[in-house]
C-alpha atoms as one frame of an Amber mdcrd trajectory, in Angstrom:
protein
  27.877 -12.872  -4.665  28.688 -12.308  -8.299  27.553  -9.363  -9.639  25.706
  -8.657 -12.889  25.344 -12.212 -13.850  22.960 -12.893 -11.035  21.061  -9.947
 -11.784  17.329 -11.029 -11.708  15.240  -9.207 -14.400  12.084 -10.068 -15.354
  12.473 -11.717 -19.002   8.773 -10.814 -21.391   9.716 -10.717 -24.896   8.874
  -7.126 -26.747   5.370  -7.335 -28.266   6.915  -6.202 -31.506  10.689  -5.595
 -31.596  10.761  -5.215 -35.819   9.704  -1.739 -35.522  12.670  -0.959 -33.366
  15.092  -2.086 -35.544  13.654   0.545 -38.729  13.517   3.623 -36.817  15.683
   6.036 -35.456  16.699   6.879 -32.131  15.292  10.529 -32.891  12.121   9.136
 -34.421  11.422   6.900 -31.188  11.727   7.416 -27.221  13.386   4.381 -27.743
  16.195   3.671 -29.964  17.061   0.721 -31.873  20.665  -0.220 -31.342  22.632
  -1.207 -34.462  26.067  -1.018 -32.729  27.722  -3.684 -31.112  27.040  -4.933
 -27.646  30.229  -2.904 -25.651  29.880  -5.215 -22.950  32.608  -7.868 -22.342
  32.475 -11.275 -23.231  31.757 -12.331 -19.783  28.813 -10.084 -19.764  27.358
 -11.530 -22.993  27.664 -14.996 -21.325  25.897 -13.803 -18.186  23.146 -12.437
 -20.513  22.388 -15.608 -21.941  22.414 -17.172 -18.788  19.914 -14.519 -17.715
  17.774 -15.240 -20.695  17.289 -18.689 -19.244  15.742 -17.465 -16.092  12.321
 -19.502 -15.710   9.623 -17.354 -16.348   6.698 -17.172 -14.155   2.797 -16.692
 -14.771   2.386 -13.118 -15.091  -0.631 -11.152 -16.328  -2.949 -10.963 -19.133
  -0.503  -8.391 -20.696   2.593  -9.775 -20.160   3.905  -9.395 -23.617   2.797
  -5.830 -23.625   6.402  -3.124 -23.884   6.217  -0.673 -21.863   8.399   1.106
 -24.033   6.302   1.198 -27.029   3.928   3.496 -25.041   5.513   7.066 -24.135
   2.592   8.385 -22.154   3.358   4.879 -19.596   6.876   4.587 -20.163   8.005
   8.309 -19.652   5.630   9.352 -17.480   5.128  13.411 -16.973   6.025  14.597
 -20.277   8.100  17.911 -18.832  10.689  18.623 -15.995   8.960  18.942 -12.510
  10.869  21.811 -11.784   8.692  23.773 -14.618   5.787  22.018 -14.511   2.376
  24.015 -13.651  -0.119  21.769 -12.122  -3.955  22.577 -11.769  -3.682  22.635
  -7.728  -0.983  25.235  -7.710  -1.802  29.234  -8.601  -0.688  30.190 -12.314
   2.842  30.442 -12.691   4.111  28.925  -9.543   6.943  26.411  -9.627   7.641
  23.288  -8.165  11.048  22.373  -6.309  13.474  19.685  -7.738  12.188  16.403
  -5.818  14.112  15.398  -3.149  16.861  13.015  -3.489  17.663  11.782   0.465
  15.736  11.236   3.252  14.335  14.117   5.268  13.629  12.159   7.944  15.645
   9.874  10.458  18.626   9.100   8.690  21.551   9.971   6.053  23.577   7.531
   4.597  27.237   7.475   6.072  28.899   8.401   2.641  26.757  11.146   2.438
  27.742  12.621   5.963  31.557  11.779   5.112  31.140  13.441   1.603  29.976
  16.732   3.051  32.530  16.882   5.473  35.534  16.517   2.791  33.782  17.995
  -0.210  34.882  21.211  -1.969  33.377  23.338  -4.675  34.765  22.869  -8.153
  33.855  23.074 -11.889  31.617  20.693 -13.447  32.788  18.980 -16.589  31.184
  18.489 -19.546  27.574  19.314 -18.452  24.919  20.508 -21.241  21.855  22.722
 -20.082  21.143  23.907 -23.249  18.296  21.619 -24.103  17.347  22.450 -20.660
  17.191  26.213 -21.017  16.310  26.294 -24.622  12.994  23.746 -24.228  12.685
  23.444 -20.737  12.889  19.710 -20.373  16.130  18.053 -20.228  16.346  14.165
 -21.763  19.195  11.515 -21.639  20.419   9.741 -23.972  22.008   6.118 -22.365
  24.518   4.947 -25.217  24.807   1.474 -23.479  22.453   0.386 -21.300  24.085
  -2.641 -20.081  27.471  -0.656 -19.478  25.329   2.110 -17.482  23.743  -0.969
 -15.727  26.694  -2.380 -14.644  28.076   0.888 -13.700  25.596   2.309 -11.790
  25.299  -1.070  -9.720  29.083  -1.165  -9.123  29.724   2.076  -7.999  26.421
   2.937  -6.263  25.156  -0.937  -4.808  27.580  -1.030  -2.086  25.628  -3.435
  -0.034  25.229  -5.832  -3.422  21.680  -5.993  -2.981  20.799  -5.078  -6.442
  18.951  -1.912  -5.224  20.385   1.572  -4.271  19.165   2.744  -0.868  19.723
   5.277   1.357  22.020   2.840   3.298  24.442   2.362   0.095  27.645   4.276
   0.416  28.387   5.162  -3.365  29.013   8.880  -4.549  25.467   9.026  -5.463
  26.241  10.701  -8.732  26.506   9.234 -12.253  27.406  11.104 -15.584  24.547
  10.062 -18.480  24.813  11.739 -21.967  22.540  14.775 -23.254  20.016  13.555
 -25.672  20.595  16.940 -27.607  24.417  16.086 -28.045  23.594  12.330 -28.507
  25.543  11.627 -25.813  28.738  13.666 -26.591  28.191  15.867 -23.575  27.108
  14.633 -20.354  24.747  15.600 -17.311  25.193  14.868 -13.515  22.141  12.449
 -11.963  22.496  12.688  -8.211  20.820  11.247  -5.145  19.314   8.243  -4.050
  15.760   8.372  -5.706  17.071   9.771  -8.955  19.657   7.104  -9.007  17.283
   3.999  -7.575  14.919   5.468 -10.715  17.645   5.194 -13.047  18.489   1.848
 -11.898  14.596   0.931 -12.510  14.286   2.241 -15.845  17.522   0.572 -17.033
  16.575  -2.770 -15.485  13.713  -2.376 -17.366  15.199  -1.535 -20.622  17.499
  -4.512 -20.379  14.754  -6.669 -19.731  12.967  -5.824 -23.002  16.494  -6.159
 -24.757  17.171  -2.348 -25.341  20.589  -1.392 -25.993  20.027   2.259 -26.447
  17.324   4.782 -24.645  15.788   7.730 -24.894  14.765   9.144 -21.264  13.278
  12.587 -19.869  15.003  13.806 -16.740  11.320  13.852 -15.732  10.966  10.389
 -15.567  13.545   9.416 -12.883  12.521  12.980 -11.050   9.044  12.439 -11.089
   7.195  13.323  -7.888   6.806  10.136  -5.643   3.382  10.064  -5.110   2.111
  10.319  -8.933   5.170   7.913  -9.976   4.165   5.184  -7.103   0.367   6.053
  -7.668   0.966   5.812 -11.537   2.957   2.279 -11.190   0.068   0.789  -9.781
  -2.220   1.500 -12.202  -0.715   1.016 -14.875   1.939  -1.862 -13.951   1.586
  -3.225 -10.878  -1.942  -4.433 -11.695  -1.274  -6.316 -14.866   1.514  -7.858
 -13.183  -0.440  -9.297 -10.506  -3.012  -9.912 -13.230  -3.672 -13.856 -13.833
  -6.027 -15.869 -16.245  -6.515 -19.739 -16.796  -5.932 -20.847 -20.691  -5.021
 -23.947 -22.498  -1.283 -22.536 -22.988  -0.057 -21.604 -18.982  -2.105 -23.927
 -17.308   1.049 -26.018 -16.650   2.504 -23.511 -14.978  -0.461 -22.427 -12.865
  -0.886 -25.072 -12.030   2.819 -26.150 -10.461   3.483 -25.825  -6.809   6.745
 -25.507  -5.254   5.261 -26.068  -1.621   4.802 -29.757  -1.518   7.879 -31.567
  -2.023   6.698 -35.524  -2.770   7.472 -37.276  -5.412   3.867 -37.518  -6.405
   3.733 -33.391  -6.671   6.376 -33.180  -9.392   3.998 -32.849 -11.996   1.355
 -30.478 -12.147  -2.059 -31.314 -11.790  -5.672 -30.014 -11.773  -8.844 -31.278
  -9.768 -12.248 -30.609 -11.323 -15.732 -30.472  -9.592 -17.976 -33.727 -10.222
 -20.386 -31.771 -12.261 -18.122 -29.627 -14.305 -17.267 -31.909 -17.726 -16.801
 -28.882 -20.131 -13.640 -28.017 -17.847 -12.401 -31.535 -17.400 -12.476 -31.426
 -20.897 -11.082 -28.022 -21.737  -8.039 -29.459 -19.035  -7.461 -32.971 -20.909
  -7.076 -30.486 -24.038  -4.188 -28.837 -22.426  -2.935 -31.986 -21.537  -2.955
 -33.346 -24.968  -1.686 -30.289 -26.493   1.477 -30.186 -24.404   2.475 -33.451
 -23.430   5.750 -32.488 -22.116   4.021 -30.815 -19.173   2.467 -34.207 -17.848
  -0.386 -32.090 -16.696  -2.867 -34.837 -14.677  -6.508 -33.962 -14.332  -8.658
 -35.741 -11.781 -12.632 -35.339 -11.061 -13.097 -34.580  -7.305 -15.974 -36.622
  -5.823 -18.989 -35.083  -5.323 -18.703 -35.399  -0.841 -15.583 -33.650  -0.388
 -14.529 -34.831   3.549 -11.481 -34.364   5.467 -10.561 -37.535   5.176 -10.597
 -37.000   1.560  -8.979 -33.709   1.918  -6.226 -35.256   3.569  -5.762 -38.008
   1.275  -4.869 -35.468  -1.410  -1.739 -34.073   0.770   1.111 -36.133  -1.609
  -0.809 -35.544  -4.561  -1.859 -31.755  -4.415  -3.495 -29.927  -7.115  -4.762
 -26.701  -8.335  -8.658 -26.299  -7.954 -10.768 -25.245 -10.961 -12.171 -22.220
 -11.345 -14.854 -19.972 -13.018 -14.509 -20.026 -16.472 -16.221 -18.480 -19.754
 -17.386 -19.070 -23.144 -15.371 -17.172 -25.977 -16.360 -17.588 -29.568 -14.029
 -17.448 -32.340 -15.363 -14.707 -34.948 -13.546 -16.093 -37.781 -14.136 -19.423
 -37.439 -16.861 -19.719 -34.954 -15.393 -22.177 -32.713 -16.067 -21.736 -29.079
 -13.507 -22.143 -26.328 -13.249 -21.832 -22.451 -11.299 -19.097 -20.987 -10.815
 -18.687 -17.177 -12.249 -15.593 -16.022  -9.354 -12.465 -14.648  -8.362 -12.162
 -11.345  -5.229 -10.950  -9.330  -2.994 -12.307  -6.840  -1.626 -10.931  -3.593
   2.110 -10.793  -5.033   4.317 -11.943  -7.625   5.162 -15.482  -6.119   1.434
 -16.446  -6.452  -0.667 -18.257  -8.691  -3.739 -18.901  -6.921  -6.812 -16.486
  -5.970  -6.918 -15.735  -2.553 -10.074 -15.011   0.084  -9.755 -11.884   1.821
  -7.027 -10.782  -0.172  -9.327 -10.501  -3.694 -11.489  -7.986  -1.765  -8.830
  -5.586  -0.952  -7.599  -5.959  -4.155 -10.605  -5.172  -5.975 -10.612  -1.930
  -4.180  -7.963  -0.815  -5.894  -8.497  -2.491  -9.094 -11.890  -0.478  -8.949
 -10.242   2.925  -8.501  -7.943   2.004 -11.301 -11.093   1.064 -13.704  -9.914
  -2.837 -13.990 -13.891  -3.683 -13.189 -13.339  -6.638 -15.320 -10.971  -7.995
 -12.991 -12.997  -7.136  -9.925 -15.406  -8.921 -11.451 -14.172 -11.646 -12.501
 -12.879 -12.281  -8.848 -16.927 -12.453  -7.949 -17.449 -14.818 -10.647 -14.851
 -17.498  -9.325 -16.514 -17.048  -5.664 -19.300 -17.894  -6.891 -17.662 -21.029
  -8.543 -16.087 -21.338  -5.057 -19.058 -21.794  -3.280 -20.976 -23.760  -5.598
 -18.702 -26.243  -5.953 -16.309 -26.573  -3.265 -19.080 -25.161  -0.679 -17.054
 -21.889   0.612 -14.869 -19.358  -0.611 -11.392 -20.834  -0.055  -8.374 -19.722
   1.823  -6.734 -20.058  -2.104  -7.550 -22.545  -5.005  -5.466 -25.329  -3.953
  -6.300 -29.092  -2.843  -4.921 -28.909   0.627  -7.292 -25.310   1.110 -10.640
 -27.477   0.862 -11.565 -27.478   4.344 -10.185 -23.945   4.812 -12.375 -20.202
   4.162 -11.057 -16.989   5.366 -12.591 -13.674   6.404 -15.895 -13.539   4.384
 -16.350 -10.274   2.160 -18.632 -11.552  -0.657 -21.753  -9.290  -0.233 -19.706
  -6.091  -0.135 -17.397  -7.196  -3.281 -20.540  -8.067  -5.076 -22.159  -4.540
  -4.474 -19.145  -2.749  -5.375 -18.776  -4.205  -8.192 -22.488  -4.094  -9.479
 -22.072  -0.419  -9.049 -19.323  -0.099 -11.542 -21.034  -2.346 -13.960 -23.931
  -0.330 -14.433 -26.073  -1.166 -11.558 -29.759  -0.835 -11.703 -29.645   0.227
 -15.203 -27.890  -3.025 -16.497 -29.817  -5.866 -16.738 -26.849  -8.433 -16.725
 -25.584  -6.381 -13.705 -29.203  -7.096 -12.074 -28.465 -10.716 -13.016 -24.912
 -10.627 -11.540 -25.954  -9.212  -8.417 -28.840 -12.017  -7.717 -26.260 -14.736
  -8.373 -23.892 -13.396  -6.135 -26.572 -12.885  -3.516 -27.669 -16.378  -3.667
 -23.965 -17.630  -3.590 -23.651 -15.579  -0.433 -26.808 -16.865   1.290 -25.572
 -20.352   0.723 -21.662 -19.947   2.244 -23.462 -17.950   5.505 -25.859 -20.891
   6.279 -23.542 -24.038   5.319 -20.165 -22.258   6.446 -20.291 -19.663   9.026
 -23.894 -20.644  10.672 -22.954 -24.181  10.469 -21.161 -26.707  12.835 -18.460
 -26.522  13.786 -17.899 -22.624  13.331 -21.136 -21.959  14.659 -21.671 -21.305
  18.841 -25.211 -22.499  19.814 -25.020 -20.859  23.149 -23.747 -17.159  22.236
 -24.797 -17.432  18.386 -21.774 -15.914  17.437 -19.553 -17.558  15.028 -15.998
 -18.737  14.882 -13.229 -19.086  12.814 -13.122 -23.470  13.615 -11.864 -25.335
   9.929 -12.578 -28.793   9.943  -9.086 -31.167   8.499  -6.947 -33.769  10.248
  -3.024 -34.166  10.048  -0.811 -31.471   9.880  -1.443 -28.942   7.509   0.667
 -29.891   4.313   1.616 -26.447   2.330   4.099 -25.288   5.377   7.759 -25.388
   5.300   8.753 -28.902   6.506  10.335 -27.847   9.637   7.512 -25.310  10.233
   6.217 -27.534  13.160   9.046 -29.225  14.615   9.646 -27.540  17.741   6.108
 -28.761  18.374   6.540 -32.554  17.150  10.118 -32.789  18.633   8.830 -34.063
  22.279   6.663 -36.819  20.756  10.032 -38.288  18.771  11.510 -39.364  22.380
   7.859 -40.818  23.158   7.959 -42.899  20.513  11.310 -43.514  19.688  11.224
 -42.505  15.641  12.460 -39.588  13.755  10.520 -36.724  12.962   9.525 -37.974
   9.310   8.104 -41.002  10.806   6.004 -38.978  13.313   4.544 -36.933  10.767
   3.691 -40.089   8.960   2.212 -41.812  11.789   0.250 -39.033  12.783  -1.016
 -38.090   9.705  -1.974 -41.744   8.920  -3.762 -41.984  12.344  -1.495 -44.704
  13.601  -1.142 -42.569  16.872  -3.637 -40.605  18.686  -2.323 -37.517  20.689
  -5.595 -35.082  21.545  -2.784 -32.342  22.302  -1.468 -32.569  18.718  -5.415
 -32.114  17.433  -6.017 -29.193  19.556  -2.906 -27.296  18.549  -3.332 -28.184
  14.491  -6.952 -27.086  15.165  -6.157 -23.670  16.300  -3.491 -23.470  13.850
  -5.874 -24.398  10.696  -8.293 -21.527  12.780  -5.187 -19.078  12.819  -5.225
 -19.382   8.816  -8.655 -19.282   7.943  -8.829 -16.007  10.061  -6.266 -14.575
   7.915  -4.100 -13.203  10.859  -1.653 -15.914  10.511   0.278 -14.962  13.032
  -0.693 -13.243  15.989  -0.432 -14.036  20.082  -3.967 -13.099  19.920  -4.949
 -16.518  18.553  -2.186 -18.945  19.185  -3.250 -21.784  21.097  -6.906 -20.654
  21.222  -8.061 -19.421  17.752 -10.990 -22.008  17.184 -12.657 -21.212  20.453
 -12.768 -17.395  19.825 -15.906 -15.729  18.177 -13.747 -13.021  17.315 -15.250
  -9.176  16.607 -13.701  -9.287  12.731 -15.568 -12.343  11.884 -18.742 -11.339
  13.680 -18.656  -7.799  12.059 -18.544  -9.329   8.654 -21.331 -11.366   9.341
 -23.481  -8.469  10.533 -22.670  -6.752   7.377 -23.785 -10.081   5.158 -26.892
 -10.237   7.193 -27.962  -6.505   6.547 -26.546  -6.688   2.938 -28.528  -9.544
   2.354 -31.743  -7.617   3.536 -31.625  -5.104   1.243 -30.491  -7.352  -1.788
 -33.893  -9.345  -0.721 -35.808  -5.914  -0.851 -34.574  -4.786  -3.497 -33.677
  -7.047  -6.237 -36.285 -10.578  -5.040 -39.450  -8.954  -4.225 -39.017  -9.134
  -0.629 -39.210 -12.897  -0.875 -36.316 -14.870  -1.219 -36.791 -18.778  -1.728
 -33.606 -20.265  -0.979 -32.680 -22.901  -4.346 -30.850 -24.903  -1.829 -32.971
 -25.626   0.981 -36.167 -23.995  -0.392 -36.729 -21.856   2.766 -38.347 -18.561
   2.285 -37.018 -15.266   4.271 -37.882 -11.516   3.660 -35.739  -8.639   4.147
 -37.270  -8.343   7.916 -36.216 -11.654   8.631 -32.861 -10.900   7.817 -32.588
  -7.729   9.888 -33.746  -9.384  12.595 -30.455 -11.907  12.454 -28.731  -8.636
  12.046 -29.998  -7.020  15.352 -29.388 -10.522  17.229 -25.824 -10.512  16.224
 -25.670  -6.887  17.207 -26.867  -7.554  20.611 -24.681 -10.582  21.385 -21.928
  -8.768  20.289 -22.473  -5.644  22.601 -23.614  -8.561  24.945 -20.167 -10.863
  24.947 -17.678  -8.266  23.639 -18.356  -4.907  23.805 -15.872  -3.118  27.348
 -16.896   0.310  28.058 -14.297   0.873  30.060 -11.693  -0.096  27.957 -13.610
   1.519  24.612 -12.744  -2.271  22.763 -14.382  -4.954  21.455 -12.877  -7.909
  22.660 -13.205 -11.400  21.302 -14.894 -13.958  23.246 -13.818 -17.263  24.233
 -16.730 -19.713  23.661 -14.958 -22.885  25.445 -13.974 -20.980  28.665 -17.170
 -18.582  28.296 -14.804 -15.574  28.897 -14.142 -12.357  26.969 -10.461 -11.647
  26.415  -8.449  -8.478  26.830  -6.677  -8.542  23.802  -6.404  -4.998  21.983
  -6.887  -5.538  18.333  -6.892  -3.167  15.559  -9.992  -5.415  14.341 -12.607
  -3.528  16.752 -12.696  -1.246  14.427 -14.574  -3.561  11.900 -17.140  -3.218
  14.053 -17.389   0.542  12.357 -17.169  -0.224   9.113 -19.762  -3.177   9.150
 -21.578  -0.552  11.091 -22.319  -2.539  13.857 -21.273  -0.290  16.435 -23.704
   2.186  17.709 -22.847   6.029  17.384 -21.769   6.184  21.347 -19.915   3.153
  21.016 -17.791   4.873  17.872 -17.584   8.130  20.245 -16.044   5.539  22.991
 -13.613   4.277  20.634 -12.538   7.527  19.399 -11.569   8.914  22.947 -10.008
   5.452  24.496  -9.459   3.103  21.600  -7.343   5.149  18.938  -4.919   6.823
  21.063  -4.219   3.213  21.990  -3.218   2.020  18.427  -2.270   5.053  16.445
   1.302   5.892  15.692   3.460   7.212  13.345   2.716   5.016  10.544  -1.164
   4.670  10.828  -2.859   1.893  13.352  -0.955  -0.669  14.729  -2.115  -4.320
  14.898  -2.465  -4.506  18.627  -0.895  -2.874  21.485   2.431  -3.698  23.056
   0.871  -4.413  26.267  -1.130  -7.049  24.612   1.515  -8.771  22.574   3.636
  -9.055  25.379   7.446  -8.962  26.243   9.892 -10.520  22.862  12.330 -13.034
  23.667  14.455 -15.934  21.967  11.480 -18.173  22.799   8.558 -15.875  22.032
   9.638 -14.051  18.945   7.574 -11.413  16.817   4.344 -12.380  15.458   3.925
 -10.500  12.132  -0.163  -9.653  13.143   0.737  -7.870  16.366   2.689  -4.646
  17.325   4.727  -3.011  15.971   3.562  -4.238  12.562   0.645  -2.395  10.745
  -1.209  -4.096   7.471  -3.096  -2.590   4.756  -6.667  -4.232   5.635  -7.250
  -2.763   8.970  -5.987   0.798   7.544  -8.780   0.462   4.932 -11.473  -0.671
   7.033 -10.820   1.707   9.655 -10.402   4.741   7.003 -14.142   3.724   5.480
 -15.389   2.884   9.071 -14.651   6.294  10.617 -15.847   7.825   7.856 -19.017
   6.550   7.909 -19.473   7.299  11.326 -18.670  10.937  10.942 -15.102  10.890
  11.470 -13.856  11.661   8.099 -10.938  13.896   9.554  -9.425  11.140  11.775
  -9.390   8.735   8.284  -7.766  11.511   6.659  -5.091  11.912   9.567  -4.371
   8.114   9.582  -3.948   7.639   5.805  -1.605  10.723   6.203   0.375   8.519
   8.539  -0.002   5.779   5.968   0.864   7.070   3.024   3.924   9.167   4.440
   5.287   5.458   5.269   4.904   3.941   2.084   6.083   6.676   0.306   9.198
   7.192   2.423  10.054   3.627   1.784   9.498   3.767  -1.629  11.748   6.914
  -2.129  14.233   5.676   0.067  14.529   1.941  -0.829  14.390   1.748  -4.427
  11.181   1.839  -5.298   9.689  -0.836  -2.736   5.793  -1.942  -1.559   5.799
  -4.644   0.789   2.989  -6.791   1.924   3.546  -5.267   5.581   5.238  -2.200
   7.446   6.451  -1.878  10.789   4.566   1.268  11.862   6.659   2.388  14.131
   9.290   3.078  12.619  10.713   6.228  10.442  13.962   5.117   8.960  12.859
   1.709   7.459   9.517   0.449   8.128   9.600  -2.410   5.289  11.914  -4.069
   7.727   9.866  -6.924   9.410  11.494  -9.294  11.539   8.822 -11.812  11.930
   8.098 -14.875  10.282   7.031 -15.558   6.648   9.444 -12.353   6.172   8.060
  -9.425   4.029   6.478 -10.265   0.456   7.686  -7.607  -2.276  11.161  -6.762
  -0.842  13.086  -9.671  -2.877  13.447  -7.588  -5.934  16.425  -7.009  -8.189
  16.749  -3.434  -9.655  13.010  -3.272 -10.133   9.851  -3.716  -8.033   6.777
  -4.694 -10.457   3.988  -6.178  -8.559   4.172  -4.678  -5.336   1.670  -6.377
  -3.149  -2.003  -6.562  -3.652  -3.807  -4.949  -1.038  -1.000  -2.787  -0.239
  -1.373  -0.852  -3.816  -4.833  -0.844  -3.115  -3.850   1.495   0.111  -2.065
   3.790  -1.319  -4.789   4.417  -4.207  -7.719   4.679  -1.444  -5.816   6.839
   0.884  -5.025   9.214  -1.777  -8.497  10.087  -1.827  -8.448  11.565   1.457
  -5.697  13.914   0.589  -5.889  17.552  -0.780  -3.262  18.852  -3.107  -1.271
  20.359   0.146  -1.369  16.940   1.310  -0.260  15.363  -1.584   2.813  18.025
  -2.254   3.773  17.258   1.708   4.059  13.589   1.116   6.000  13.758  -2.549
   8.588  15.340  -0.183   8.020  13.000   2.380   7.421  15.463   5.351   6.743
  12.879   8.541   3.371  13.178   9.963   4.050  15.152  13.681   5.934  18.337
  11.825   2.903  18.257   9.102   0.324  18.551  11.328   1.958  21.279  13.459
   2.530  23.502  10.925  -0.982  23.328   9.513  -2.918  26.332   9.731  -5.747
  26.107  11.997  -8.646  25.783   9.032  -6.422  23.324   7.702  -6.449  21.315
  10.867 -10.122  20.830  11.050  -9.234  18.368   8.064  -7.151  16.278  10.028
  -9.292  16.377  13.441  -6.795  17.983  15.122
């Protein structure tokens, strides 16, 4: 593997480089370099290759230079060892931030080094600035050379990250600021070195040759650092907004490999001529993009959606009109939205709700509001909140969260005191009622006999967005039956030339699993479309109660549906909610085990799969106080593990083998949505102590991975692992783990979970998290009065 030449950095041009050249290093946090690059000619060529790296579409603030704002870039102003913070007694000193894992592992090199280490005087150390000012600053004279040295010596496994598994000496000398690099200080330990790697990677991506760096920046308390990165950087990197200039990149889709899919394409609803004109203008402004723009028909059928499989495209989203104040010219621009991870450009369904919770914690209200606007647009023009806004998702929805999402945004944009907010909430609930009626209590998702709903999308053929060989194991036996190749079989099946009911049922359930958001799990394998799940029916109960409240408060307790002209009152919707609760209790509740189980409407039998989604009944308010108590006594002990709540019990998942591999929504993995909804549900039922205990477990696991593995924040975790919880050996890998040097996005709902979980933490817990104290030792050493906080 080549080293620095393949170092993937994020190449965003600085907002204004002119200022850097005119400032001396002493007058600016970042010193502009006028000295020649000290790297070799080979490294220069490598740098040219790096500059040609294609840039993905990033945030609305993608050209903001983090170096231009010292508060954002440098973090805390003083050395953490000398900082007195508000939650400590006056004069209390903090210990130096940990530099190695304190739980379960230590790098082999460190163990060996401790055996062979002997004391000797350190050379060329400069503590004068520390002693005189209480804060040390470093001068990195050559960013490229220091970065190369750091990777060469410390990144022993050559993955462009510095972790506890690397076997380097875990020390590097850097120049001091007050000596202008003449004297040196040693930076030691995994955490500080990985932070240095991150800062150097960012500096290189902005073309910096020399920088000044506060020690506090790389020695920052990890809880503060991670929450700061989420708020100031990760959300911006995950934010998208369609405009005339980025639509070509936004519409491009690497998942479909057909000749017709090479050109970017946008599909526009049949009754949106303004948007059609907008995209035509974008295509004309840059003919080289070869952007194709097409109208959708008024009636979107599964047959039509299948016909687009070879010509996929981005589906238009909501846009607002902007007027140039100087010219008076009006133009359209998309509402902002956040995506789950850095590789995505589409707006996703239930991810957006979880992301919105974190965005609002970070005061990114406009982005959260924009996502609600997009969902209203999707319901109006596509009939549902989509899995994501790509043409092959037109038949598929995802778990519905619109009513609660609209309510929390409404509160943040002024609530009842803002007429515009009231208009917003009315529009949102009109859309939610349409979705409720046309999607969730209509065929094929609604089961007439039980009165419950299932994930049951329609669709024809093989889902085109999957990897080409994803279904080969399923399809291969049919190649022998028809004496053809896999490619020929796919074509015949998709065109309807052969009829195979068994394949039809397999792909029905496969689509349902994807609609459920829990793709994949043995809980749903081969049966999902026949299951009335506790998660979906809890969400619909929340819809019914939220809609009842909205009709009573904002529609004068009389709602005239503009879509079917029916009239309903809050009492009507509360009746629907009570009926659903009765049916859930009848078909799903199991008093003996304390679980709400899914119900198979096809064979008319309750399942026994013990899933963490049982706690969604608490989040929605569907469970009774008695049921909540039983769940605490019987269910929680089965699902609470080292890192929080596990997806399901090991017994339910069953044995793992070569022929029965891990599924990512099963034991031993844990996901942020399960934690977030359980915390809120437990708190609402009076069990805040348990919510606090579970949140500490989850935050510990996230913080530990962040400290020990180069600032990593990933899509999901192995919540039973105390060493490397980010390692998930299941299909689809683990989004957020594959970065070079520095993670810039984290993962949407995991970012949210960290900010939300910290709301349960007092100062004592935050300090414990900052030093990565595992849950069990932390809980064991609490005072009796503190144990009550964690319901121990």
